[in-house]
Short mmCIF file of C-alpha atoms in Angstrom, two decimals:
data_model
loop_
_atom_site.label_atom_id
_atom_site.label_comp_id
_atom_site.label_asym_id
_atom_site.label_seq_id
_atom_site.Cartn_x
_atom_site.Cartn_y
_atom_site.Cartn_z
CA MET A 1 33.89 139.71 151.84
CA ILE A 2 33.24 142.35 149.15
CA LYS A 3 30.43 144.78 149.92
CA THR A 4 28.68 147.09 147.46
CA VAL A 5 27.66 150.38 149.08
CA GLN A 6 24.91 152.50 147.55
CA THR A 7 25.82 156.19 147.37
CA THR A 8 24.83 159.50 145.88
CA PRO A 9 27.24 161.76 143.97
CA TYR A 10 28.83 165.00 145.09
CA SER A 11 29.06 167.79 142.53
CA ASP A 12 32.40 169.32 143.52
CA GLN A 13 34.95 166.56 142.88
CA LYS A 14 36.81 168.29 140.06
CA MET A 15 40.59 167.98 140.26
CA GLY A 16 42.86 171.03 140.11
CA THR A 17 46.54 171.18 139.16
CA GLY A 18 47.50 169.48 142.43
CA GLY A 19 44.76 166.83 142.49
CA LEU A 20 41.55 167.04 144.53
CA ARG A 21 41.94 169.34 147.54
CA LYS A 22 39.19 170.08 150.03
CA LYS A 23 38.74 171.02 153.64
CA THR A 24 39.34 167.95 155.80
CA LYS A 25 35.77 168.00 157.07
CA VAL A 26 34.49 168.03 153.48
CA MET A 27 36.62 165.00 152.63
CA MET A 28 35.30 163.25 155.75
CA GLN A 29 31.65 163.54 154.70
CA PRO A 30 29.88 160.18 154.31
CA ASN A 31 31.15 158.42 151.16
CA TYR A 32 32.93 161.56 149.86
CA PHE A 33 36.42 160.04 149.78
CA GLU A 34 35.08 156.65 148.68
CA ASN A 35 33.06 158.16 145.82
CA PHE A 36 36.12 159.87 144.40
CA ILE A 37 38.36 156.79 144.65
CA GLN A 38 35.68 154.65 143.02
CA SER A 39 35.38 157.24 140.25
CA ILE A 40 39.11 156.88 139.58
CA PHE A 41 38.84 153.10 139.56
CA ASN A 42 35.85 153.27 137.21
CA THR A 43 37.77 155.57 134.87
CA ILE A 44 40.82 153.29 134.80
CA GLY A 45 38.61 150.31 133.95
CA ASN A 46 39.77 146.72 134.29
CA LEU A 47 42.00 146.64 137.39
CA GLN A 48 43.02 142.99 137.12
CA GLY A 49 46.82 142.82 137.26
CA LYS A 50 47.17 146.50 138.16
CA VAL A 51 49.76 147.62 140.72
CA PHE A 52 49.64 150.97 142.55
CA VAL A 53 51.88 152.87 144.97
CA VAL A 54 50.15 154.38 148.02
CA GLY A 55 51.23 156.80 150.76
CA GLY A 56 50.68 160.19 152.28
CA ASP A 57 52.20 163.06 154.21
CA GLY A 58 50.77 162.00 157.58
CA ARG A 59 48.17 164.74 157.86
CA TYR A 60 44.88 164.31 159.70
CA TYR A 61 42.58 161.65 158.14
CA ASN A 62 45.56 160.11 156.29
CA ASP A 63 45.39 156.88 158.32
CA LYS A 64 41.66 156.40 157.77
CA ALA A 65 41.87 157.28 154.07
CA ILE A 66 44.65 154.77 153.38
CA GLN A 67 42.76 151.96 155.11
CA GLN A 68 39.63 152.73 153.09
CA PHE A 69 41.68 152.88 149.91
CA ILE A 70 43.28 149.49 150.60
CA LYS A 71 39.90 147.85 151.13
CA MET A 72 38.42 149.46 148.02
CA ALA A 73 41.41 148.44 145.90
CA ALA A 74 41.01 144.83 147.03
CA ALA A 75 37.29 144.90 146.26
CA ASN A 76 37.86 146.35 142.80
CA GLY A 77 40.33 143.68 141.71
CA VAL A 78 43.68 145.49 142.08
CA SER A 79 46.51 142.95 142.01
CA LYS A 80 49.00 144.66 144.34
CA LEU A 81 49.63 147.76 146.46
CA ILE A 82 53.07 149.05 147.45
CA ILE A 83 52.59 151.16 150.59
CA GLY A 84 55.01 153.30 152.56
CA GLN A 85 55.56 152.11 156.12
CA ASN A 86 53.00 153.65 158.51
CA GLY A 87 51.34 155.14 155.45
CA PHE A 88 54.14 157.68 154.91
CA LEU A 89 55.48 158.46 151.45
CA SER A 90 56.52 161.83 150.08
CA THR A 91 55.34 162.81 146.62
CA PRO A 92 58.86 162.60 145.08
CA ALA A 93 59.52 159.26 146.79
CA SER A 94 56.18 157.95 145.54
CA SER A 95 57.08 158.88 141.96
CA ASN A 96 60.41 157.11 142.36
CA VAL A 97 58.86 153.91 143.75
CA LEU A 98 56.31 154.00 140.94
CA LEU A 99 58.96 154.33 138.21
CA LYS A 100 61.38 151.88 139.80
CA ASN A 101 58.72 149.17 140.06
CA LYS A 102 57.02 150.08 136.77
CA THR A 103 53.63 150.21 138.44
CA ASP A 104 50.38 151.40 136.87
CA GLY A 105 50.04 154.52 138.98
CA GLY A 106 50.27 156.02 142.43
CA PHE A 107 48.19 157.75 145.08
CA VAL A 108 49.51 160.31 147.57
CA PHE A 109 47.06 161.56 150.18
CA SER A 110 48.21 165.11 150.75
CA ALA A 111 47.11 168.70 150.28
CA SER A 112 50.76 169.57 149.65
CA HIS A 113 51.61 172.97 151.18
CA ASN A 114 48.15 173.54 152.67
CA PRO A 115 47.63 173.30 156.47
CA GLY A 116 46.52 170.04 158.07
CA GLY A 117 44.35 168.99 160.99
CA ILE A 118 40.63 168.56 161.43
CA ASN A 119 40.13 172.22 160.43
CA GLY A 120 42.78 172.10 157.73
CA ASP A 121 42.88 170.60 154.26
CA PHE A 122 43.10 167.13 152.77
CA GLY A 123 43.93 166.08 149.24
CA ILE A 124 44.23 163.18 146.82
CA LYS A 125 46.99 163.13 144.22
CA TYR A 126 46.70 160.51 141.48
CA ALA A 127 49.62 159.81 139.15
CA ASN A 128 49.52 157.50 136.15
CA GLU A 129 52.24 155.11 134.99
CA THR A 130 54.52 158.02 134.00
CA GLY A 131 54.95 158.91 137.68
CA GLY A 132 53.51 162.36 137.15
CA GLN A 133 50.20 164.18 137.15
CA ILE A 134 47.50 162.76 134.95
CA PRO A 135 46.51 164.73 131.82
CA THR A 136 43.42 166.92 131.86
CA SER A 137 41.61 164.50 129.56
CA ILE A 138 41.76 161.83 132.28
CA SER A 139 40.91 164.13 135.19
CA ASP A 140 37.88 165.35 133.22
CA LYS A 141 36.69 161.75 132.80
CA ILE A 142 37.09 161.15 136.54
CA TYR A 143 35.04 164.26 137.26
CA GLU A 144 32.29 163.16 134.88
CA ASN A 145 32.23 159.75 136.54
CA SER A 146 31.98 161.33 140.00
CA LYS A 147 28.86 163.21 138.98
CA HIS A 148 26.95 160.01 138.19
CA ILE A 149 28.34 157.47 140.67
CA THR A 150 25.71 155.35 142.46
CA GLU A 151 27.80 152.75 144.30
CA TYR A 152 31.28 151.77 145.37
CA LYS A 153 32.91 148.48 146.30
CA ILE A 154 34.80 147.84 149.53
CA PHE A 155 36.31 144.76 151.17
CA GLU A 156 34.98 144.18 154.69
CA SER A 157 37.96 143.38 156.90
CA PRO A 158 39.96 144.67 159.88
CA ASP A 159 42.46 147.43 159.20
CA ILE A 160 45.85 146.42 157.80
CA ASP A 161 48.93 146.78 160.03
CA LEU A 162 51.09 149.27 158.14
CA SER A 163 53.86 149.42 160.74
CA LYS A 164 55.70 146.25 159.71
CA ILE A 165 57.77 146.05 156.53
CA GLY A 166 56.89 142.95 154.52
CA SER A 167 54.13 141.31 152.47
CA SER A 168 50.59 140.22 153.24
CA LYS A 169 47.30 139.70 151.41
CA LEU A 170 43.79 141.05 151.53
CA GLY A 171 41.55 138.75 149.55
CA ASP A 172 43.43 138.15 146.31
CA MET A 173 45.37 141.42 146.52
CA GLN A 174 49.00 141.45 147.62
CA ILE A 175 50.15 144.22 149.97
CA GLU A 176 53.83 145.13 150.22
CA ILE A 177 54.88 147.52 153.01
CA VAL A 178 58.20 149.22 152.16
CA ASP A 179 60.66 151.55 153.84
CA PRO A 180 59.53 154.94 152.48
CA VAL A 181 63.03 156.40 152.66
CA SER A 182 65.56 153.80 151.44
CA ASP A 183 64.73 153.78 147.72
CA TYR A 184 64.71 157.56 147.66
CA VAL A 185 68.13 157.75 149.34
CA GLU A 186 69.53 155.27 146.81
CA MET A 187 68.24 157.45 143.96
CA MET A 188 69.83 160.61 145.41
CA GLN A 189 73.16 158.79 145.78
CA GLN A 190 73.03 157.98 142.06
CA ILE A 191 72.51 161.64 141.16
CA PHE A 192 74.86 163.52 143.51
CA ASP A 193 78.43 163.08 144.74
CA PHE A 194 77.74 162.19 148.37
CA GLU A 195 81.45 161.88 149.18
CA SER A 196 82.09 165.53 148.32
CA LEU A 197 79.06 166.51 150.41
CA LYS A 198 80.39 164.53 153.36
CA GLN A 199 83.66 166.46 153.06
CA LEU A 200 81.71 169.73 153.12
CA PHE A 201 80.20 168.89 156.51
CA LYS A 202 83.50 167.54 157.84
CA LYS A 203 84.93 171.02 157.28
CA GLY A 204 82.40 172.42 159.74
CA PHE A 205 79.67 173.48 157.32
CA LYS A 206 76.38 174.00 159.15
CA MET A 207 72.78 173.90 157.92
CA LYS A 208 69.19 173.98 159.13
CA PHE A 209 66.41 172.11 157.38
CA ASP A 210 62.78 172.70 158.41
CA ALA A 211 60.47 169.76 157.69
CA PHE A 212 57.39 171.52 159.15
CA ASN A 213 56.46 168.37 161.14
CA ALA A 214 55.52 166.81 157.80
CA VAL A 215 56.65 163.84 155.76
CA THR A 216 60.21 164.87 154.80
CA GLY A 217 61.50 164.83 158.38
CA PRO A 218 62.60 161.18 158.25
CA TYR A 219 64.13 161.66 154.77
CA ALA A 220 66.10 164.69 155.92
CA ILE A 221 67.33 163.02 159.10
CA ARG A 222 68.55 160.00 157.13
CA ILE A 223 70.27 161.98 154.38
CA PHE A 224 71.64 165.11 156.01
CA GLU A 225 72.42 163.94 159.54
CA GLU A 226 72.99 160.18 159.32
CA ILE A 227 74.65 159.86 155.88
CA LEU A 228 76.23 163.24 155.11
CA GLY A 229 77.25 164.00 158.68
CA ALA A 230 75.45 167.25 159.43
CA GLU A 231 75.38 167.77 163.17
CA LYS A 232 72.40 166.42 165.10
CA GLY A 233 69.65 168.98 165.28
CA SER A 234 70.31 170.23 161.76
CA VAL A 235 66.82 169.02 160.88
CA ILE A 236 64.12 170.80 162.86
CA ASN A 237 60.41 169.95 163.17
CA SER A 238 61.30 166.48 161.92
CA ASN A 239 58.47 164.47 163.49
CA PRO A 240 55.43 164.11 161.17
CA LEU A 241 52.26 165.15 163.01
CA PRO A 242 48.59 165.05 161.87
CA ASP A 243 48.24 168.83 162.23
CA PHE A 244 51.92 169.60 161.46
CA GLY A 245 52.22 170.92 165.00
CA GLY A 246 49.98 173.83 164.05
CA LYS A 247 52.41 174.91 161.33
CA HIS A 248 51.42 175.90 157.81
CA PRO A 249 53.76 173.66 155.77
CA ASP A 250 54.40 176.11 152.95
CA PRO A 251 58.12 176.91 152.55
CA ASN A 252 58.00 180.63 151.89
CA MET A 253 58.78 183.94 153.58
CA THR A 254 55.31 184.15 155.12
CA TYR A 255 55.12 180.77 156.87
CA ALA A 256 58.72 179.64 157.47
CA THR A 257 59.08 182.06 160.37
CA GLU A 258 61.10 179.77 162.64
CA LEU A 259 63.68 179.00 159.96
CA LEU A 260 63.85 182.63 158.90
CA ALA A 261 64.57 183.70 162.48
CA ILE A 262 67.42 181.17 162.65
CA MET A 263 68.89 182.27 159.31
CA ASN A 264 68.57 185.99 160.09
CA ALA A 265 70.40 185.72 163.42
CA ASP A 266 73.99 186.91 163.77
CA ASP A 267 75.11 183.34 164.48
CA ALA A 268 73.14 181.84 161.57
CA PRO A 269 74.31 178.57 160.01
CA ASP A 270 75.76 178.59 156.50
CA PHE A 271 72.67 177.25 154.76
CA GLY A 272 68.95 176.98 155.37
CA ALA A 273 66.21 175.09 153.56
CA ALA A 274 62.63 173.94 154.01
CA ASN A 275 60.23 171.54 152.30
CA ASP A 276 56.45 171.59 152.22
CA GLY A 277 53.98 169.02 153.56
CA ASP A 278 54.54 166.30 150.96
CA GLY A 279 58.14 167.16 150.10
CA ASP A 280 57.87 168.50 146.58
CA ARG A 281 58.50 172.20 147.28
CA ASN A 282 61.63 173.86 148.63
CA MET A 283 62.94 177.16 149.93
CA ILE A 284 66.65 178.08 149.90
CA LEU A 285 68.26 180.52 152.34
CA GLY A 286 71.73 181.79 153.11
CA LYS A 287 72.84 183.84 156.08
CA LYS A 288 70.36 186.72 156.14
CA PHE A 289 69.70 185.99 152.47
CA PHE A 290 66.73 184.62 150.53
CA VAL A 291 66.94 183.00 147.10
CA SER A 292 63.81 183.41 145.01
CA PRO A 293 62.59 180.16 143.40
CA SER A 294 62.95 181.77 139.97
CA ASP A 295 66.61 182.58 140.64
CA SER A 296 67.12 179.15 142.17
CA LEU A 297 66.00 177.41 138.97
CA ALA A 298 68.29 179.63 136.91
CA ILE A 299 71.29 178.99 139.19
CA LEU A 300 70.77 175.21 139.23
CA THR A 301 70.58 175.24 135.44
CA ASP A 302 73.79 177.27 135.20
CA TYR A 303 75.65 174.67 137.30
CA TYR A 304 74.08 171.51 135.89
CA ASN A 305 77.38 170.07 134.65
CA ILE A 306 78.90 169.80 138.16
CA ILE A 307 76.32 167.14 139.08
CA PRO A 308 77.44 163.58 138.20
CA ALA A 309 74.04 162.61 136.75
CA TYR A 310 74.09 165.60 134.36
CA LYS A 311 77.80 165.93 133.54
CA ASN A 312 77.31 164.57 130.02
CA GLY A 313 74.70 167.19 129.23
CA ILE A 314 70.99 167.82 129.67
CA TYR A 315 68.18 167.98 127.15
CA GLY A 316 66.86 171.39 128.12
CA VAL A 317 64.99 173.37 130.75
CA ALA A 318 61.43 174.60 131.22
CA LYS A 319 59.66 177.04 133.52
CA SER A 320 56.04 177.84 134.24
CA CYS A 321 54.76 181.03 132.61
CA PRO A 322 54.55 183.07 135.87
CA THR A 323 58.13 182.16 136.86
CA SER A 324 60.60 184.96 136.11
CA THR A 325 62.54 184.99 132.86
CA ALA A 326 65.89 184.46 134.67
CA VAL A 327 66.33 180.87 133.47
CA SER A 328 65.70 181.85 129.85
CA ARG A 329 68.96 183.80 129.84
CA VAL A 330 70.87 180.83 131.24
CA ALA A 331 69.33 178.50 128.66
CA LYS A 332 70.42 180.84 125.88
CA ALA A 333 73.97 181.08 127.25
CA HIS A 334 74.29 177.27 127.44
CA ASN A 335 72.47 176.70 124.14
CA LEU A 336 69.82 174.58 125.86
CA GLY A 337 66.31 173.81 124.72
CA TYR A 338 63.93 176.17 126.53
CA TYR A 339 60.18 175.96 127.13
CA GLU A 340 57.60 178.08 128.92
CA VAL A 341 54.53 176.12 130.02
CA PRO A 342 51.27 176.73 131.92
CA THR A 343 51.21 176.26 135.68
CA GLY A 344 50.87 172.54 136.43
CA TRP A 345 53.57 169.90 136.63
CA LYS A 346 51.86 167.69 134.03
CA TYR A 347 53.11 170.02 131.29
CA PHE A 348 56.70 169.36 132.36
CA VAL A 349 56.05 165.60 132.33
CA ASN A 350 55.24 165.64 128.61
CA LEU A 351 58.51 167.45 127.91
CA MET A 352 60.47 165.03 130.13
CA ASP A 353 58.95 161.92 128.59
CA SER A 354 59.76 163.18 125.08
CA LYS A 355 63.34 163.99 126.15
CA ARG A 356 63.00 167.71 125.50
CA ILE A 357 63.95 168.82 129.03
CA THR A 358 65.88 167.55 132.05
CA LEU A 359 65.41 170.44 134.51
CA CYS A 360 62.29 172.45 135.29
CA GLY A 361 60.69 174.65 137.90
CA GLU A 362 57.98 177.02 139.06
CA GLU A 363 57.94 180.26 141.02
CA SER A 364 55.82 178.54 143.67
CA PHE A 365 58.93 176.96 145.24
CA GLY A 366 58.97 173.84 143.07
CA THR A 367 62.02 172.60 141.15
CA GLY A 368 62.86 169.19 139.78
CA SER A 369 64.39 167.10 137.05
CA SER A 370 63.60 164.04 134.98
CA HIS A 371 64.91 161.64 137.64
CA ILE A 372 61.21 161.44 138.61
CA ARG A 373 58.07 163.07 137.27
CA GLU A 374 57.35 165.37 140.21
CA LYS A 375 59.03 168.38 141.76
CA ASP A 376 61.50 167.32 144.45
CA GLY A 377 62.39 169.40 147.50
CA ILE A 378 65.31 167.42 148.93
CA TRP A 379 66.79 167.01 145.44
CA ALA A 380 66.92 170.81 145.15
CA VAL A 381 68.61 171.10 148.55
CA LEU A 382 71.25 168.52 147.59
CA PHE A 383 71.84 170.37 144.30
CA TRP A 384 72.49 173.62 146.19
CA LEU A 385 74.80 171.88 148.64
CA SER A 386 76.70 170.43 145.67
CA ILE A 387 77.21 173.90 144.19
CA ILE A 388 78.47 175.19 147.54
CA ALA A 389 80.84 172.22 147.89
CA LYS A 390 82.17 172.72 144.34
CA THR A 391 82.60 176.50 144.36
CA GLY A 392 83.42 177.17 147.99
CA MET A 393 81.08 180.15 147.83
CA SER A 394 78.19 181.00 150.14
CA VAL A 395 74.55 181.05 149.04
CA GLU A 396 74.67 184.84 148.80
CA GLN A 397 77.93 184.84 146.84
CA ILE A 398 76.59 182.27 144.36
CA THR A 399 73.43 184.31 143.81
CA ARG A 400 75.17 187.67 143.46
CA ASP A 401 77.67 186.14 141.07
CA HIS A 402 74.72 184.96 138.98
CA TRP A 403 73.20 188.47 138.91
CA LYS A 404 76.49 190.00 137.75
CA LYS A 405 76.66 187.47 134.94
CA TYR A 406 73.04 187.50 133.75
CA GLY A 407 71.31 190.53 135.30
CA ARG A 408 68.68 190.40 138.02
CA SER A 409 64.95 189.86 137.76
CA TYR A 410 63.42 191.51 140.81
CA TYR A 411 60.40 189.32 141.36
CA LEU A 412 57.48 188.93 143.77
CA ARG A 413 54.06 187.28 143.75
CA PHE A 414 51.04 189.07 145.19
CA ASP A 415 48.09 186.85 146.19
CA PHE A 416 44.60 188.28 146.57
CA GLU A 417 42.79 185.48 148.39
CA GLY A 418 39.23 184.51 149.24
CA LEU A 419 37.61 186.22 146.25
CA GLU A 420 34.14 185.34 145.11
CA THR A 421 34.55 183.15 142.05
CA THR A 422 32.17 185.23 139.94
CA VAL A 423 34.08 188.42 140.80
CA ALA A 424 37.46 186.86 140.00
CA ASP A 425 36.24 185.34 136.74
CA LYS A 426 34.75 188.65 135.54
CA LEU A 427 37.92 190.54 136.45
CA MET A 428 39.99 188.18 134.30
CA ALA A 429 37.50 188.16 131.42
CA ASP A 430 37.28 191.96 131.28
CA LEU A 431 41.05 192.29 131.57
CA GLU A 432 41.62 189.87 128.70
CA ALA A 433 39.19 191.82 126.54
CA LYS A 434 41.12 195.06 126.96
CA LEU A 435 44.66 193.63 126.58
CA PRO A 436 44.98 194.51 122.85
CA SER A 437 44.33 198.18 123.64
CA LEU A 438 47.15 198.43 126.19
CA ALA A 439 50.11 198.47 123.78
CA GLY A 440 51.82 201.87 123.89
CA GLU A 441 49.99 202.95 127.05
CA LYS A 442 51.96 204.07 130.11
CA PHE A 443 51.19 203.02 133.68
CA ALA A 444 53.24 204.33 136.63
CA GLY A 445 55.94 205.32 134.15
CA TYR A 446 56.14 201.94 132.42
CA GLU A 447 55.24 201.68 128.73
CA VAL A 448 53.40 198.56 127.61
CA GLU A 449 55.20 196.82 124.76
CA SER A 450 52.66 194.00 124.33
CA ALA A 451 49.76 192.40 126.21
CA HIS A 452 48.18 189.04 125.47
CA PRO A 453 46.83 185.81 126.96
CA PHE A 454 49.44 183.13 127.54
CA ILE A 455 48.63 180.30 125.15
CA TYR A 456 50.71 177.12 125.22
CA ASN A 457 50.71 174.73 122.29
CA ASP A 458 52.10 171.45 123.62
CA PRO A 459 54.78 170.15 121.21
CA VAL A 460 54.13 166.57 122.36
CA ASP A 461 50.38 166.00 122.30
CA GLY A 462 49.31 168.99 120.22
CA SER A 463 46.95 170.34 122.89
CA SER A 464 46.48 174.07 123.37
CA THR A 465 46.07 175.66 126.80
CA LYS A 466 45.33 179.23 127.85
CA ASN A 467 46.72 179.95 131.31
CA GLY A 468 47.05 183.51 132.48
CA LEU A 469 47.40 186.99 131.01
CA ILE A 470 50.71 188.76 130.34
CA VAL A 471 51.56 192.46 130.16
CA ASN A 472 55.09 193.06 128.85
CA PHE A 473 56.78 196.43 129.37
CA LYS A 474 59.67 197.82 127.36
CA GLY A 475 63.00 196.85 128.93
CA GLY A 476 62.06 193.33 130.02
CA SER A 477 59.74 193.98 132.97
CA ARG A 478 56.30 192.35 133.03
CA ILE A 479 53.10 191.43 134.87
CA VAL A 480 51.41 188.02 134.80
CA TYR A 481 47.84 187.55 136.08
CA ARG A 482 46.23 184.19 136.73
CA LEU A 483 43.62 182.53 138.93
CA SER A 484 44.87 179.72 141.14
CA GLY A 485 43.31 176.31 141.60
CA THR A 486 45.40 175.18 144.59
CA GLY A 487 43.19 176.45 147.40
CA SER A 488 40.37 174.55 149.09
CA SER A 489 37.85 177.41 149.11
CA GLY A 490 37.24 180.63 147.17
CA ALA A 491 39.32 182.02 144.32
CA THR A 492 42.83 183.45 144.50
CA LEU A 493 44.06 186.05 142.04
CA ARG A 494 47.82 185.76 141.69
CA VAL A 495 49.73 188.73 140.30
CA TYR A 496 53.37 188.12 139.39
CA LEU A 497 55.66 191.12 138.98
CA GLU A 498 59.10 191.18 137.39
CA ASN A 499 61.53 194.09 137.00
CA TYR A 500 64.64 193.14 135.00
CA GLN A 501 67.81 195.11 135.73
CA THR A 502 71.43 194.78 134.58
CA GLN A 503 72.91 197.59 136.68
CA LYS A 504 70.85 198.01 139.87
CA LEU A 505 71.60 194.65 141.45
CA ASP A 506 71.46 195.40 145.17
CA GLU A 507 68.15 197.15 145.72
CA ASN A 508 65.15 196.29 147.89
CA PRO A 509 62.90 193.97 145.82
CA ARG A 510 59.63 195.43 147.11
CA GLN A 511 60.75 198.99 146.36
CA MET A 512 61.93 197.96 142.90
CA LEU A 513 58.46 196.55 142.21
CA ASP A 514 56.27 199.22 143.81
CA GLU A 515 55.63 201.13 140.58
CA ILE A 516 54.87 197.95 138.64
CA LEU A 517 52.49 196.94 141.45
CA GLN A 518 50.70 200.26 141.03
CA ALA A 519 50.45 199.56 137.31
CA ALA A 520 49.15 196.04 137.93
CA MET A 521 46.47 197.26 140.33
CA GLU A 522 45.37 199.98 137.91
CA ILE A 523 45.34 197.83 134.77
CA ALA A 524 43.21 195.08 136.36
CA GLU A 525 41.12 197.45 138.51
CA ILE A 526 41.80 195.15 141.47
CA THR A 527 40.69 197.47 144.28
CA LYS A 528 37.57 198.61 142.43
CA ARG A 529 36.48 195.07 141.66
CA THR A 530 37.55 193.17 144.79
CA GLY A 531 37.66 195.85 147.48
CA LYS A 532 41.24 194.83 148.32
CA LYS A 533 43.78 197.63 148.56
CA GLU A 534 46.69 195.26 149.05
CA ALA A 535 47.56 191.60 148.65
CA ASP A 536 46.87 189.08 151.41
CA ILE A 537 50.19 187.31 150.90
CA VAL A 538 53.39 188.47 149.23
CA THR A 539 56.06 185.88 148.37
#
């Protein structure tokens, strides 16, 4: 039976670049989750005949949220749901299932790289029929709807058994439970040469993959251990847990401490990698060696033609504005189309759909290609393994070879977290106002060549977006400032520093960026305005 529930709106259901992310306890407030889902359904309109993909990363409240979603979809006239077994589905796998079945959209219940558990975070990602993030015009309509919602519809019924693969019905809606891994594995086998990768492991190659007790554990076990032949135990923290076993599932130098300890040991394996909570981010490590995401994107682009799916050429490559300029030099060398976009995967989707790019990536540990419309962590790992198998070089050798060929962008991101929104907004507004006056000025020995807001004019839909502020120094070094929308509380000022060198290729990154950090702090008056003398997180 369909029930109409009277409700009152919440005022804070505005989606960021990664969907709607809130503290778990906020999402669990009476009708909070239901209000937002109903707002999406109301925005879509007539749901008769619509088919959606549904899954999540297994974090706390995931099971309850999926059951509520199923019942609301049935009550609102959705024709069919395709759901990952036990409610599991990584973000890249969801995009693949969506595109393969030509559905009308998809929902992934995840806060991505944010911590889980009752005191952690929860999120809702909504993709349209492209398989990627919805455009701002749609998310704005959802937000407007959420501010005026008065009721939602839900089907009164027992919970659906999500453990058994197969089909069932709830009212007039069909429910199909699918293996969350098999379709994704099939897609990877169509992109990469699995036989050459099997030979790599047969030769004794060793790796460690950290799944952070999140959703990619089963994918990694199936691909790396069962299919490619990596030794058992190559995948660690492989069992998805509601609180990720207390781990913060963000694959970076701050949180991947267990993997870093393994890779920094004298008996380290040849290769290390990690994915985040929902499987769209990745970190790449060699023996006692870290590959920055910016360098990783550049290196993958340089080797694109060794991958079977790309051997006949690629359309081009794009990076987010804060990502280092390393890939721009590779694009120029290969005569590839090159784009710099605001932070947010939806900007890449437009370029993919219009066949302007094939590869893309962000400094925040996300890389991907047009095989889906999301970033893809395991795809990036398989790409790196393919380069190693083809060249016979180590991760460190591949990276150093790249620096010799193209120069090195020393690069780090400094996050100043938990700022009052009004303080952060005023800092950025005042900084933007003084940018024109910075040209020719010197800070910590660096002379400003130009300073301006980053404005992106989308070549596909004609939209214009301002996203961050850039200070360029003579010689190719730069600072990028932007406020982040990926947290669940407060504002985060992200400061991205880049020092480009063609001769000094083996220096300490932090030391190479110390003077630019001083300049960045001085230019934006960070300590004066926020009280912070140093960043909370450096990645």
